[in-house]
Coordinates of C-alpha atoms in Angstrom, one line a residue:
Chain A
M1 CA 0.0 0.0 0.0
K2 CA 2.0 2.9 -1.3
T3 CA -0.3 5.0 -3.5
S4 CA -3.5 6.8 -2.9
Q5 CA -5.1 4.6 -5.7
D6 CA -4.3 1.6 -3.5
L7 CA -5.9 3.2 -0.5
T8 CA -9.0 4.2 -2.5
A9 CA -9.4 0.7 -3.7
S10 CA -8.9 -0.7 -0.2
L11 CA -11.4 1.8 1.3
K12 CA -13.9 0.8 -1.3
R13 CA -13.5 -3.0 -0.7
A14 CA -13.8 -2.4 3.1
A15 CA -16.9 -0.2 2.6
T16 CA -18.6 -3.0 0.6
A17 CA -17.8 -5.6 3.3
I18 CA -18.9 -3.3 6.1
E19 CA -22.2 -2.5 4.4
A20 CA -22.9 -6.1 3.8
T21 CA -22.3 -6.7 7.5
I22 CA -24.6 -3.8 8.5
A23 CA -27.3 -5.1 6.1
A24 CA -27.1 -8.6 7.6
L25 CA -27.4 -7.1 11.1
L26 CA -30.7 -5.3 10.2
P27 CA -32.9 -8.1 8.8
D28 CA -36.6 -7.6 7.9
V29 CA -39.2 -8.2 10.6
T30 CA -42.9 -9.0 10.1
G31 CA -44.5 -6.4 12.4
D32 CA -45.5 -2.8 12.0
E33 CA -42.0 -1.9 13.2
Q34 CA -40.6 -2.8 9.8
I35 CA -40.5 1.0 9.0
L36 CA -38.1 1.4 11.8
I37 CA -35.8 -1.2 10.3
D38 CA -36.2 0.5 6.9
A39 CA -35.2 3.9 8.5
M40 CA -32.2 2.3 10.3
R41 CA -31.0 0.8 7.0
Y42 CA -31.6 4.1 5.1
A43 CA -29.6 6.0 7.7
S44 CA -26.7 3.5 7.9
L45 CA -26.4 2.2 4.3
N46 CA -26.1 5.5 2.5
G47 CA -22.8 5.2 0.8
G48 CA -20.5 6.9 3.3
K49 CA -16.7 6.5 3.1
R50 CA -16.7 4.2 6.2
L51 CA -13.5 5.8 7.5
R52 CA -14.3 4.7 11.0
G53 CA -15.1 1.2 10.0
Y54 CA -12.1 1.0 7.8
L55 CA -9.9 2.2 10.7
A56 CA -11.3 -0.5 13.0
T57 CA -10.7 -3.3 10.5
E58 CA -7.2 -2.1 9.5
V59 CA -6.0 -1.8 13.1
A60 CA -7.6 -5.2 13.9
S61 CA -5.7 -6.7 11.0
I62 CA -2.4 -5.5 12.4
F63 CA -3.1 -7.7 15.4
H64 CA -4.4 -10.6 13.3
A65 CA -7.9 -10.4 14.7
E66 CA -10.6 -12.5 13.0
S67 CA -12.0 -10.5 10.1
R68 CA -15.6 -11.5 11.0
G69 CA -15.3 -9.9 14.4
A70 CA -13.6 -6.9 13.0
L71 CA -16.4 -6.4 10.4
R72 CA -18.9 -6.5 13.3
V73 CA -16.9 -3.9 15.2
A74 CA -16.7 -1.8 12.1
A75 CA -20.5 -2.1 11.5
S76 CA -21.1 -1.1 15.1
V77 CA -19.1 2.1 14.9
E78 CA -20.7 3.0 11.6
M79 CA -24.1 2.5 13.1
L80 CA -23.2 4.7 16.1
H81 CA -21.9 7.3 13.6
A82 CA -25.1 7.0 11.6
Y83 CA -27.3 7.5 14.7
S84 CA -25.4 10.7 15.4
L85 CA -25.9 12.0 11.9
V86 CA -29.6 11.3 12.0
H87 CA -30.1 13.2 15.2
D88 CA -27.7 16.0 14.1
D89 CA -29.8 16.6 11.0
L90 CA -33.1 17.0 12.9
P91 CA -34.9 20.3 12.6
S92 CA -34.2 21.2 16.2
M93 CA -30.4 20.6 15.7
D94 CA -28.7 21.4 12.4
D95 CA -32.0 21.2 10.4
D96 CA -30.4 19.6 7.3
D97 CA -32.7 18.3 4.6
L98 CA -29.9 16.6 2.7
R99 CA -27.3 14.1 3.7
R100 CA -24.8 13.0 1.0
G101 CA -27.2 14.4 -1.6
Q102 CA -30.2 12.4 -0.5
P103 CA -33.1 13.4 1.8
S104 CA -32.0 13.2 5.4
T105 CA -33.8 10.5 7.4
H106 CA -36.4 12.7 8.9
R107 CA -37.2 14.1 5.5
K108 CA -37.4 10.6 3.9
F109 CA -39.5 9.3 6.8
D110 CA -40.6 11.7 9.5
E111 CA -39.2 13.2 12.7
A112 CA -40.5 10.6 15.1
I113 CA -39.2 7.7 13.0
A114 CA -35.9 9.4 12.6
I115 CA -35.5 10.0 16.3
L116 CA -36.4 6.4 17.0
A117 CA -34.2 5.0 14.2
G118 CA -31.3 6.9 15.7
D119 CA -32.1 5.6 19.1
A120 CA -32.3 2.0 17.9
L121 CA -29.0 2.3 15.9
Q122 CA -27.3 3.4 19.1
T123 CA -28.7 0.4 20.9
K124 CA -27.7 -2.0 18.1
A125 CA -24.2 -0.7 18.1
F126 CA -23.8 -1.8 21.7
E127 CA -25.7 -5.1 21.1
I128 CA -23.3 -6.1 18.4
L129 CA -20.3 -5.6 20.6
A130 CA -21.8 -7.6 23.5
S131 CA -21.8 -10.8 21.6
A132 CA -19.7 -13.9 21.2
E133 CA -19.9 -13.5 17.5
T134 CA -17.8 -10.4 17.8
H135 CA -15.2 -12.0 20.1
P136 CA -15.4 -15.2 22.2
D137 CA -13.9 -13.5 25.3
P138 CA -16.5 -11.5 27.3
A139 CA -13.7 -9.4 28.7
I140 CA -12.9 -8.2 25.2
Q141 CA -16.6 -7.6 24.5
V142 CA -17.1 -5.5 27.6
R143 CA -14.0 -3.5 27.0
L144 CA -15.4 -2.6 23.5
V145 CA -18.7 -1.6 25.0
A146 CA -17.1 0.6 27.7
A147 CA -14.8 2.3 25.2
L148 CA -17.7 3.0 22.8
A149 CA -19.8 4.4 25.6
E150 CA -17.0 6.7 26.8
A151 CA -16.4 7.9 23.2
S152 CA -20.0 8.5 22.3
G153 CA -21.6 9.8 25.5
A154 CA -21.6 13.0 27.5
A155 CA -17.8 13.0 27.8
G156 CA -17.4 12.4 24.1
M157 CA -19.5 12.8 20.9
V158 CA -22.8 13.9 22.4
G159 CA -21.0 16.2 24.9
G160 CA -19.1 17.7 22.0
Q161 CA -22.3 18.3 20.1
V162 CA -23.6 20.2 23.1
V163 CA -20.4 22.3 23.3
D164 CA -20.7 23.0 19.6
I165 CA -24.3 24.2 19.9
R166 CA -23.5 26.3 22.9
G167 CA -20.5 27.9 21.1
E168 CA -22.5 29.0 18.1
G169 CA -22.1 32.8 17.5
R170 CA -19.3 33.1 20.0
N171 CA -15.6 33.3 19.2
L172 CA -14.1 30.3 21.0
P173 CA -10.4 30.4 21.8
I174 CA -8.3 27.7 20.0
D175 CA -8.0 25.5 23.1
Q176 CA -11.8 25.3 23.4
V177 CA -12.1 24.6 19.6
R178 CA -9.6 21.8 20.0
R179 CA -11.6 20.4 23.0
L180 CA -14.9 20.7 21.1
H181 CA -13.6 18.7 18.2
A182 CA -11.7 16.2 20.3
M183 CA -15.1 15.4 21.8
K184 CA -17.5 15.8 18.9
T185 CA -15.7 14.0 16.1
G186 CA -12.3 13.0 17.5
A187 CA -13.5 10.7 20.3
L188 CA -15.3 8.3 17.9
I189 CA -12.5 8.2 15.4
R190 CA -10.1 7.5 18.2
Y191 CA -12.4 4.8 19.5
A192 CA -12.5 3.3 16.0
A193 CA -8.8 2.9 16.0
V194 CA -8.6 1.6 19.6
S195 CA -11.5 -0.8 19.0
G196 CA -9.3 -2.7 16.5
A197 CA -6.5 -2.9 19.1
I198 CA -8.9 -4.1 21.8
L199 CA -10.3 -6.8 19.5
G200 CA -6.9 -7.9 18.5
G201 CA -5.7 -8.2 22.1
A202 CA -3.0 -5.5 21.7
D203 CA -0.7 -5.0 24.8
S204 CA -0.8 -1.7 26.6
R205 CA 2.1 -0.2 24.7
E206 CA 0.6 -1.1 21.4
R207 CA -2.8 0.1 22.4
A208 CA -1.3 3.5 23.6
M209 CA 0.4 3.9 20.1
I210 CA -2.9 3.2 18.3
D211 CA -4.6 5.5 20.7
A212 CA -2.1 8.3 19.9
Y213 CA -2.5 7.6 16.2
G214 CA -6.3 7.7 16.4
R215 CA -6.2 11.0 18.4
D216 CA -4.0 12.8 15.9
L217 CA -5.9 11.3 13.0
G218 CA -9.2 12.5 14.4
T219 CA -7.9 16.0 14.9
A220 CA -6.3 16.0 11.4
F221 CA -9.6 14.9 10.0
Q222 CA -11.5 17.8 11.6
V223 CA -8.9 20.4 10.6
A224 CA -9.0 19.1 7.1
D225 CA -12.8 19.2 7.1
D226 CA -12.7 22.9 8.1
V227 CA -10.3 23.6 5.2
L228 CA -12.5 21.7 2.8
D229 CA -15.6 23.5 4.1
S230 CA -14.0 26.8 3.1
T231 CA -12.2 25.8 -0.1
A232 CA -14.0 23.0 -1.8
T233 CA -17.0 23.5 -4.1
E234 CA -20.4 22.1 -3.1
A235 CA -20.2 19.6 -6.0
E236 CA -17.0 18.2 -4.5
L237 CA -18.4 18.1 -0.9
G238 CA -21.9 16.8 -1.8
K239 CA -23.2 19.3 0.8
T240 CA -23.5 23.0 1.4
A241 CA -20.1 24.6 1.6
G242 CA -19.2 27.3 4.1
K243 CA -22.0 26.3 6.3
D244 CA -20.0 26.2 9.6
A245 CA -18.7 29.7 9.1
A246 CA -22.2 30.9 8.1
S247 CA -23.8 29.4 11.3
G248 CA -21.3 31.3 13.5
K249 CA -19.2 28.2 14.4
S250 CA -15.6 28.7 15.4
T251 CA -13.5 26.8 12.9
Y252 CA -9.8 26.0 12.7
V253 CA -9.7 28.1 9.5
A254 CA -11.2 31.1 11.3
L255 CA -8.5 30.7 14.0
L256 CA -5.5 29.7 11.9
G257 CA -6.2 30.9 8.4
I258 CA -6.4 28.5 5.5
E259 CA -2.7 28.0 5.1
G260 CA -2.2 27.7 8.9
A261 CA -5.0 25.1 9.0
K262 CA -3.5 23.2 6.1
A263 CA -0.1 23.2 7.8
E264 CA -1.7 22.0 11.1
A265 CA -3.5 19.2 9.4
A266 CA -0.3 18.0 7.7
R267 CA 1.6 18.2 11.0
L268 CA -1.1 16.2 12.7
A269 CA -1.1 13.5 10.0
E270 CA 2.7 13.1 10.3
S271 CA 2.4 13.0 14.1
A272 CA -0.2 10.2 13.6
V273 CA 2.2 8.4 11.3
A274 CA 5.0 8.7 13.8
S275 CA 3.0 6.7 16.3
L276 CA 2.9 3.7 14.0
S277 CA 6.7 3.1 13.8
I278 CA 6.6 0.0 16.1
F279 CA 4.2 -1.8 13.7
G280 CA 6.5 -1.7 10.7
E281 CA 5.0 -2.3 7.3
R282 CA 1.9 -3.9 8.8
A283 CA 0.7 -0.3 9.4
D284 CA 1.3 1.0 5.8
A285 CA -2.5 1.2 5.2
L286 CA -2.9 3.3 8.3
R287 CA -0.1 5.6 7.2
A288 CA -1.8 6.0 3.8
L289 CA -5.1 6.7 5.6
A290 CA -3.5 9.5 7.7
R291 CA -2.2 11.2 4.5
Y292 CA -5.4 10.6 2.6
V293 CA -7.5 12.3 5.4
V294 CA -5.7 15.6 5.0
E295 CA -5.4 15.4 1.2
R296 CA -9.0 14.4 0.3
R297 CA -11.2 16.7 -1.7
N298 CA -14.5 15.5 -0.1
Chain B
M1 CA -43.5 -8.0 53.8
K2 CA -47.2 -8.7 53.9
T3 CA -49.0 -5.3 53.8
S4 CA -49.1 -2.7 51.1
Q5 CA -47.8 -0.2 53.7
D6 CA -44.6 -2.3 53.9
L7 CA -44.3 -2.3 50.1
T8 CA -44.8 1.5 49.9
A9 CA -42.1 2.0 52.5
S10 CA -39.8 -0.4 50.8
L11 CA -40.4 1.2 47.4
K12 CA -39.6 4.6 48.9
R13 CA -36.4 3.4 50.5
A14 CA -35.3 1.8 47.2
A15 CA -36.2 5.0 45.3
T16 CA -34.0 7.1 47.6
A17 CA -31.0 4.8 47.2
I18 CA -31.5 4.5 43.4
E19 CA -31.7 8.3 43.0
A20 CA -28.5 8.7 45.1
T21 CA -26.8 6.2 42.8
I22 CA -28.1 8.0 39.6
A23 CA -26.9 11.4 41.0
A24 CA -23.4 10.0 41.8
L25 CA -23.2 8.6 38.2
L26 CA -23.9 12.0 36.7
P27 CA -21.3 14.3 38.4
D28 CA -20.8 18.0 37.4
V29 CA -18.3 18.8 34.6
T30 CA -16.4 22.0 33.9
G31 CA -17.1 22.6 30.2
D32 CA -20.0 24.0 28.2
E33 CA -21.6 20.5 28.2
Q34 CA -22.7 21.0 31.9
I35 CA -26.1 21.8 30.5
L36 CA -26.3 18.3 29.1
I37 CA -25.5 16.8 32.5
D38 CA -28.2 19.2 34.0
A39 CA -30.7 17.9 31.5
M40 CA -29.8 14.2 32.1
R41 CA -30.2 14.8 35.8
Y42 CA -33.5 16.6 35.4
A43 CA -34.9 13.8 33.2
S44 CA -33.7 11.0 35.5
L45 CA -34.1 12.5 39.0
N46 CA -37.7 13.5 38.7
G47 CA -39.4 11.5 41.5
G48 CA -40.7 8.5 39.6
K49 CA -41.7 5.4 41.5
R50 CA -38.6 3.5 40.3
L51 CA -40.6 0.3 39.8
R52 CA -38.0 -1.0 37.3
G53 CA -35.1 -0.2 39.6
Y54 CA -36.9 -1.7 42.6
L55 CA -37.6 -4.8 40.6
A56 CA -33.9 -5.2 39.7
T57 CA -32.8 -4.7 43.3
E58 CA -35.4 -7.0 44.8
V59 CA -34.7 -9.9 42.3
A60 CA -31.0 -9.4 42.9
S61 CA -31.5 -9.7 46.7
I62 CA -33.1 -13.1 46.2
F63 CA -29.8 -14.3 44.8
H64 CA -27.8 -12.4 47.4
A65 CA -26.1 -10.1 44.9
E66 CA -24.0 -7.2 46.2
S67 CA -26.3 -4.3 46.8
R68 CA -23.8 -1.8 45.3
G69 CA -23.9 -3.6 41.9
A70 CA -27.7 -4.0 42.2
L71 CA -28.1 -0.3 42.7
R72 CA -26.0 0.4 39.6
V73 CA -28.1 -2.0 37.5
A74 CA -31.2 -0.3 38.9
A75 CA -29.8 3.2 38.1
S76 CA -29.0 1.9 34.6
V77 CA -32.5 0.7 33.9
E78 CA -34.0 3.9 35.3
M79 CA -31.7 6.0 33.0
L80 CA -32.8 3.9 30.0
H81 CA -36.4 4.4 31.0
A82 CA -35.8 8.1 31.5
Y83 CA -34.3 8.4 28.0
S84 CA -37.4 6.8 26.5
L85 CA -39.7 9.2 28.3
V86 CA -37.6 12.3 27.2
H87 CA -37.8 11.2 23.6
D88 CA -41.5 10.1 23.8
D89 CA -42.4 13.6 25.1
L90 CA -40.9 15.4 22.2
P91 CA -43.1 17.5 19.9
S92 CA -42.8 15.1 17.0
M93 CA -43.8 12.2 19.3
D94 CA -46.4 12.5 22.0
D95 CA -45.9 16.3 22.4
D96 CA -46.2 16.3 26.1
D97 CA -45.4 19.6 27.9
L98 CA -45.6 18.0 31.3
R99 CA -44.1 14.9 33.0
R100 CA -45.1 14.1 36.5
G101 CA -46.5 17.6 36.9
Q102 CA -43.2 19.3 35.9
P103 CA -42.2 20.7 32.5
S104 CA -41.0 17.9 30.3
T105 CA -37.2 18.0 29.5
H106 CA -37.6 19.8 26.1
R107 CA -39.8 22.4 27.7
K108 CA -37.4 22.9 30.6
F109 CA -34.4 23.1 28.3
D110 CA -35.0 22.9 24.5
E111 CA -35.6 20.2 21.9
A112 CA -31.9 19.8 20.9
I113 CA -30.7 19.4 24.5
A114 CA -33.6 17.0 25.3
I115 CA -32.7 14.8 22.3
L116 CA -29.1 14.8 23.2
A117 CA -29.8 14.2 26.9
G118 CA -31.9 11.2 26.0
D119 CA -29.1 9.9 23.7
A120 CA -26.5 10.3 26.5
L121 CA -28.8 8.7 29.1
Q122 CA -29.0 5.6 26.8
T123 CA -25.2 5.6 26.4
K124 CA -24.7 5.9 30.2
A125 CA -27.1 3.0 30.9
F126 CA -24.8 0.7 28.8
E127 CA -21.6 2.2 30.2
I128 CA -22.8 1.5 33.8
L129 CA -23.3 -2.2 33.0
A130 CA -20.0 -2.6 31.3
S131 CA -18.0 -2.0 34.4
A132 CA -16.3 -4.0 37.1
E133 CA -18.0 -1.8 39.7
T134 CA -21.3 -3.4 38.6
H135 CA -20.0 -7.0 38.8
P136 CA -16.4 -8.3 38.7
D137 CA -17.1 -10.9 36.1
P138 CA -17.1 -9.6 32.5
A139 CA -19.3 -12.5 31.4
I140 CA -22.0 -11.1 33.8
Q141 CA -21.5 -7.5 32.6
V142 CA -21.8 -8.5 29.0
R143 CA -24.9 -10.5 29.6
L144 CA -26.5 -7.5 31.2
V145 CA -25.5 -5.3 28.2
A146 CA -26.9 -7.8 25.7
A147 CA -30.2 -8.2 27.6
L148 CA -30.7 -4.5 28.0
A149 CA -30.0 -3.9 24.3
E150 CA -32.5 -6.6 23.3
A151 CA -35.2 -5.2 25.6
S152 CA -34.8 -1.6 24.5
G153 CA -33.9 -1.7 20.8
A154 CA -35.9 -2.4 17.6
A155 CA -37.2 -5.7 18.9
G156 CA -38.2 -4.3 22.2
M157 CA -39.1 -0.8 23.6
V158 CA -38.2 1.3 20.6
G159 CA -39.8 -1.1 18.2
G160 CA -42.9 -1.1 20.4
Q161 CA -43.0 2.7 20.3
V162 CA -43.0 2.5 16.5
V163 CA -45.8 -0.1 16.5
D164 CA -47.8 2.2 18.8
I165 CA -47.3 5.2 16.5
R166 CA -48.3 3.2 13.4
G167 CA -51.4 1.8 15.2
E168 CA -52.9 5.2 16.1
G169 CA -56.3 5.6 14.7
R170 CA -56.6 1.9 13.8
N171 CA -58.5 -0.7 15.7
L172 CA -55.8 -3.3 16.5
P173 CA -56.9 -6.8 17.4
I174 CA -56.1 -8.0 20.9
D175 CA -53.1 -10.1 19.8
Q176 CA -51.5 -7.1 18.2
V177 CA -52.2 -4.9 21.3
R178 CA -50.6 -7.6 23.4
R179 CA -47.5 -7.7 21.1
L180 CA -47.3 -3.9 21.1
H181 CA -47.3 -3.6 24.9
A182 CA -45.0 -6.6 25.3
M183 CA -42.5 -4.6 23.3
K184 CA -43.1 -1.0 24.3
T185 CA -43.4 -1.4 28.1
G186 CA -43.2 -5.1 28.8
A187 CA -39.7 -5.8 27.5
L188 CA -38.0 -3.3 29.8
I189 CA -39.9 -4.4 32.9
R190 CA -39.1 -8.0 32.0
Y191 CA -35.4 -7.0 31.6
A192 CA -35.4 -5.3 35.0
A193 CA -36.5 -8.5 36.7
V194 CA -34.1 -10.6 34.7
S195 CA -31.2 -8.2 35.3
G196 CA -31.4 -9.0 39.0
A197 CA -31.2 -12.7 38.2
I198 CA -28.2 -12.2 35.8
L199 CA -26.4 -10.1 38.4
G200 CA -27.1 -12.7 41.1
G201 CA -25.8 -15.6 39.0
A202 CA -29.2 -17.4 38.9
D203 CA -29.3 -20.8 37.3
S204 CA -31.3 -21.3 34.1
R205 CA -34.4 -22.6 35.9
E206 CA -34.4 -19.7 38.3
R207 CA -33.8 -17.2 35.5
A208 CA -36.7 -18.7 33.5
M209 CA -39.0 -18.3 36.6
I210 CA -38.0 -14.7 37.1
D211 CA -38.4 -14.1 33.3
A212 CA -42.0 -15.5 33.5
Y213 CA -42.7 -13.3 36.5
G214 CA -41.3 -10.2 34.7
R215 CA -43.3 -11.0 31.6
D216 CA -46.6 -11.3 33.5
L217 CA -45.8 -8.3 35.7
G218 CA -45.1 -6.1 32.7
T219 CA -48.3 -7.0 31.0
A220 CA -50.3 -6.6 34.3
F221 CA -48.7 -3.2 34.7
Q222 CA -49.8 -2.1 31.2
V223 CA -53.4 -3.5 31.5
A224 CA -53.7 -1.7 34.9
D225 CA -52.3 1.4 33.3
D226 CA -55.1 1.3 30.7
V227 CA -57.7 0.9 33.5
L228 CA -56.2 3.8 35.4
D229 CA -56.1 5.9 32.3
S230 CA -59.9 5.5 31.9
T231 CA -60.9 5.5 35.6
A232 CA -58.5 7.6 37.7
T233 CA -58.7 11.4 38.0
E234 CA -56.0 13.6 36.6
A235 CA -55.1 14.6 40.2
E236 CA -54.5 10.9 41.0
L237 CA -52.5 10.3 37.8
G238 CA -50.5 13.5 37.8
K239 CA -51.0 13.5 34.0
T240 CA -53.8 13.9 31.5
A241 CA -56.4 11.1 31.9
G242 CA -58.1 9.5 28.9
K243 CA -55.2 10.5 26.7
D244 CA -54.6 7.2 25.0
A245 CA -58.3 6.7 24.0
A246 CA -58.4 10.3 22.8
S247 CA -55.3 9.9 20.6
G248 CA -56.9 6.8 18.9
K249 CA -54.7 4.2 20.6
S250 CA -56.0 0.7 21.0
T251 CA -56.2 0.0 24.8
Y252 CA -57.0 -3.1 26.8
V253 CA -60.0 -1.3 28.1
A254 CA -61.3 -0.6 24.6
L255 CA -60.9 -4.3 23.8
L256 CA -62.0 -6.0 27.1
G257 CA -64.1 -3.3 28.9
I258 CA -63.1 -1.9 32.3
E259 CA -64.2 -5.0 34.3
G260 CA -62.7 -7.3 31.7
A261 CA -59.4 -5.4 31.9
K262 CA -59.4 -5.4 35.7
A263 CA -60.0 -9.2 35.7
E264 CA -57.1 -9.6 33.2
A265 CA -54.8 -7.6 35.3
A266 CA -55.6 -9.5 38.4
R267 CA -55.2 -12.8 36.6
L268 CA -51.8 -11.7 35.3
A269 CA -50.6 -10.6 38.7
E270 CA -51.5 -14.0 40.1
S271 CA -49.8 -15.7 37.2
A272 CA -46.7 -13.6 38.0
V273 CA -46.9 -14.6 41.7
A274 CA -47.2 -18.3 40.7
S275 CA -43.8 -18.2 39.0
L276 CA -42.2 -17.3 42.3
S277 CA -43.1 -20.5 44.3
I278 CA -39.6 -21.9 44.1
F279 CA -38.2 -18.9 45.9
G280 CA -40.3 -19.3 49.1
E281 CA -40.5 -16.3 51.4
R282 CA -37.4 -14.6 49.9
A283 CA -39.8 -13.5 47.1
D284 CA -42.5 -12.0 49.3
A285 CA -41.6 -8.4 48.2
L286 CA -42.0 -9.5 44.6
R287 CA -45.4 -11.0 45.3
A288 CA -46.4 -7.7 47.0
L289 CA -45.2 -5.8 44.0
A290 CA -47.3 -7.8 41.6
R291 CA -50.4 -7.1 43.6
Y292 CA -49.5 -3.5 44.1
V293 CA -49.0 -3.0 40.4
V294 CA -52.6 -3.9 39.6
E295 CA -54.1 -2.2 42.7
R296 CA -52.3 1.2 42.6
R297 CA -54.2 4.4 41.9
N298 CA -51.4 6.2 40.1

């Protein structure tokens, strides 16, 4: 894995396998709740890049974890991510009618079904982890559950969403912007990396290195996202450009300038790569991913 | 424990201990996300009867489980229940401004914070279970997580909420009404009972008996609720009476008549009690609870 073409192909292969896993985890039912399953599928099988799931499976493969369990962990983190997007898009939150060019879940169905589909996707993400089909050892299962809960709850993703809402229209200092993003988007990306290490039975030193990689990758991802939001076209993004700045959110670009933010993203990607040295060439895909994250155009 | 006064005192003692446990699990933070913690506390420390938490601790005590772990399991199921109430009260769902005579969470805060507080309460419920502080054995922790996920997700509580919404304005046949309530309210009550058995290391026969008790208790609770909804005054209920019938929901009272529903509730309570025979007098509190559930006036 040396070229970005290799990475693109690898991402695409992983996305296909992860989506098949998600689909198998959301089978049809015979009752009136079928519409809930439809909405859960609509929200979680919408053609995302599956960066979080890819990260989980690639880290897991470094530790020779079983691919079936790794795909379940990947499906779980993607369902958790999908739930957060469904709720973020609601009228009382970001009020987004579109998600990846398609009607957002509450526009395709309705608000009540969207709220409940998000709720059930969160539940499903935990249910998948707490299963012998993910890993035969309950100690591993429960470590995954605890790590996902920490990353996605009040101290992580959801807490970050609240900090973001409360910060709208205020000029947050850089340390608060960093904290906001470390919670809102960083925690789940960091978890995705660590989940692969937990699943693969990494020792504490290995896990710490993967954790450092995930932390820097998550921040790099967000800084690059702010750069994209202010430089890419809407056609490239598949969503409204410049929206964060327009809604009065403090961005890295506002604080560092475009060139400063680009340099910060590149620095973070190299810091992420530096944490991988102990893994040798087994981590080449993760190195390529770190560089891809800051060079992507969408 | 023979009299209903004993039970009332016992319920009250348990509620105090459970609320103290919930409060300790939701400590203050220093960031802008404090409002999320405030909303999580507001939603989960609102003076409910704590039937689910009481059930978990009482079943756990039959099996001599540590009370600290039992209180954490009780706090977890009450947080899960609280999240469901916060989301059910939202404008796009039942649109309730009041909950137990106080402003519902989205009225006290706002819709976005209410949605996120519900989300984070769900996460917290799983986080509490996946901890050595709940039980030292990861196999027990993970069984609790899996059971809660099954009871509260698309096949349980949230699925039942969808069936309920879809059934509004239609005359559902009795078997579909039973299925709806077995999912919407029954599954979590049944889980609450079973959680105590899991925590206490019950064998499969004991667990099956507790499961049968929880299933009948949950149904009895719902049938009695329908009776209360059509016979009690609003002052007794602390909420709008006759609301289910007015919103076109199929109720047990509509299907069986008030006397028929009362007889059904009493039959279910006795069926619940019958499942407890193997536990002797250790289960007297659970017997009293089954009778209380169908005789209560609020």
